[in-house]
Amino acid sequence: MTVQQARYSKEEFARRGDEIYETQVRPKVEAGNDGKIVAIDIETGDFEIDAREIAACDRLEARHPDAQIWIVRIGSRYVRRFGGRGKRTG
């Protein structure tokens, strides 16, 4: 497996990814895909959706081997959550 070199600073990578998601991708994918993962190539704007992060990224990389991939969970500000959950009652 080849490791891709980042071509952008962390800030520029995030800015581009968020901008593409909000302006180009979100309007196309939001309905009916809540909780799924979107993998976006920040250079081409192409994207893939899947319930699994790896599957979405693999399909995108199959089309764009040098993709710079930004990942978003539809309907959430976070891709992953760390730490425990609140106490369950009942």
Coordinates of C-alpha atoms in Angstrom, one line a residue:
M1 CA 0.0 0.0 0.0
T2 CA 1.4 3.4 -1.0
V3 CA 1.1 6.2 1.5
Q4 CA -0.1 9.5 -0.1
Q5 CA 1.8 12.6 0.7
A6 CA -0.3 15.6 1.8
R7 CA -0.1 18.4 -0.6
Y8 CA -1.8 21.0 1.6
S9 CA -1.4 22.3 5.1
K10 CA -3.9 20.8 7.7
E11 CA -5.8 24.1 7.7
E12 CA -6.0 24.3 3.9
F13 CA -7.0 20.6 3.7
A14 CA -9.8 21.1 6.1
R15 CA -10.9 24.4 4.5
R16 CA -11.1 22.8 1.1
G17 CA -12.9 19.7 2.3
D18 CA -15.5 21.6 4.3
E19 CA -16.1 24.0 1.4
I20 CA -16.6 21.2 -1.2
Y21 CA -18.9 19.3 1.2
E22 CA -21.1 22.3 2.0
T23 CA -21.3 23.7 -1.5
Q24 CA -21.2 20.7 -3.8
V25 CA -21.7 17.4 -2.0
R26 CA -24.1 18.1 0.9
P27 CA -27.1 19.1 -1.2
K28 CA -26.8 15.9 -3.2
V29 CA -26.4 13.4 -0.4
E30 CA -28.1 14.7 2.8
A31 CA -31.6 13.2 2.2
G32 CA -31.8 9.5 3.2
N33 CA -28.1 9.1 4.0
D34 CA -27.9 10.3 7.7
G35 CA -24.9 8.7 9.5
K36 CA -23.2 7.4 6.4
I37 CA -19.6 8.4 5.4
V38 CA -18.7 10.7 2.5
A39 CA -15.1 10.4 1.2
I40 CA -14.3 13.5 -0.9
D41 CA -11.3 14.1 -3.1
I42 CA -10.5 17.7 -2.3
E43 CA -8.8 18.2 -5.7
T44 CA -11.5 16.9 -8.0
G45 CA -14.6 17.2 -5.9
D46 CA -15.5 13.6 -6.7
F47 CA -16.9 11.6 -3.8
E48 CA -18.2 8.2 -2.6
I49 CA -20.8 7.4 0.1
D50 CA -20.9 4.2 2.2
A51 CA -21.8 3.1 5.7
R52 CA -18.1 2.1 6.1
E53 CA -15.2 4.6 5.9
I54 CA -12.8 2.2 4.3
A55 CA -15.3 1.1 1.6
A56 CA -16.0 4.7 0.6
C57 CA -12.2 5.6 0.5
D58 CA -11.3 2.4 -1.4
R59 CA -13.9 3.2 -4.2
L60 CA -12.7 6.8 -4.4
E61 CA -9.0 5.8 -4.6
A62 CA -9.9 3.2 -7.3
R63 CA -11.0 6.1 -9.5
H64 CA -8.4 8.6 -8.3
P65 CA -5.3 6.9 -7.0
D66 CA -3.7 10.2 -5.9
A67 CA -6.8 11.4 -4.1
Q68 CA -6.5 13.8 -1.2
I69 CA -9.4 12.5 0.8
W70 CA -11.5 14.5 3.3
I71 CA -14.1 12.4 5.3
V72 CA -17.4 13.6 6.6
R73 CA -20.2 11.8 8.4
I74 CA -23.6 13.0 7.0
G75 CA -25.7 14.7 9.6
S76 CA -22.9 15.0 12.1
R77 CA -20.0 17.3 13.0
Y78 CA -17.9 14.3 13.8
V79 CA -16.7 11.2 11.9
R80 CA -15.9 9.4 15.1
R81 CA -16.6 9.7 18.8
F82 CA -14.1 8.9 21.6
G83 CA -14.8 8.3 25.2
G84 CA -17.7 6.9 27.1
R85 CA -21.4 7.7 26.9
G86 CA -23.5 9.1 29.7
K87 CA -24.9 6.8 32.4
R88 CA -27.8 4.7 31.3
T89 CA -30.9 4.9 33.5
G90 CA -33.5 2.2 33.9

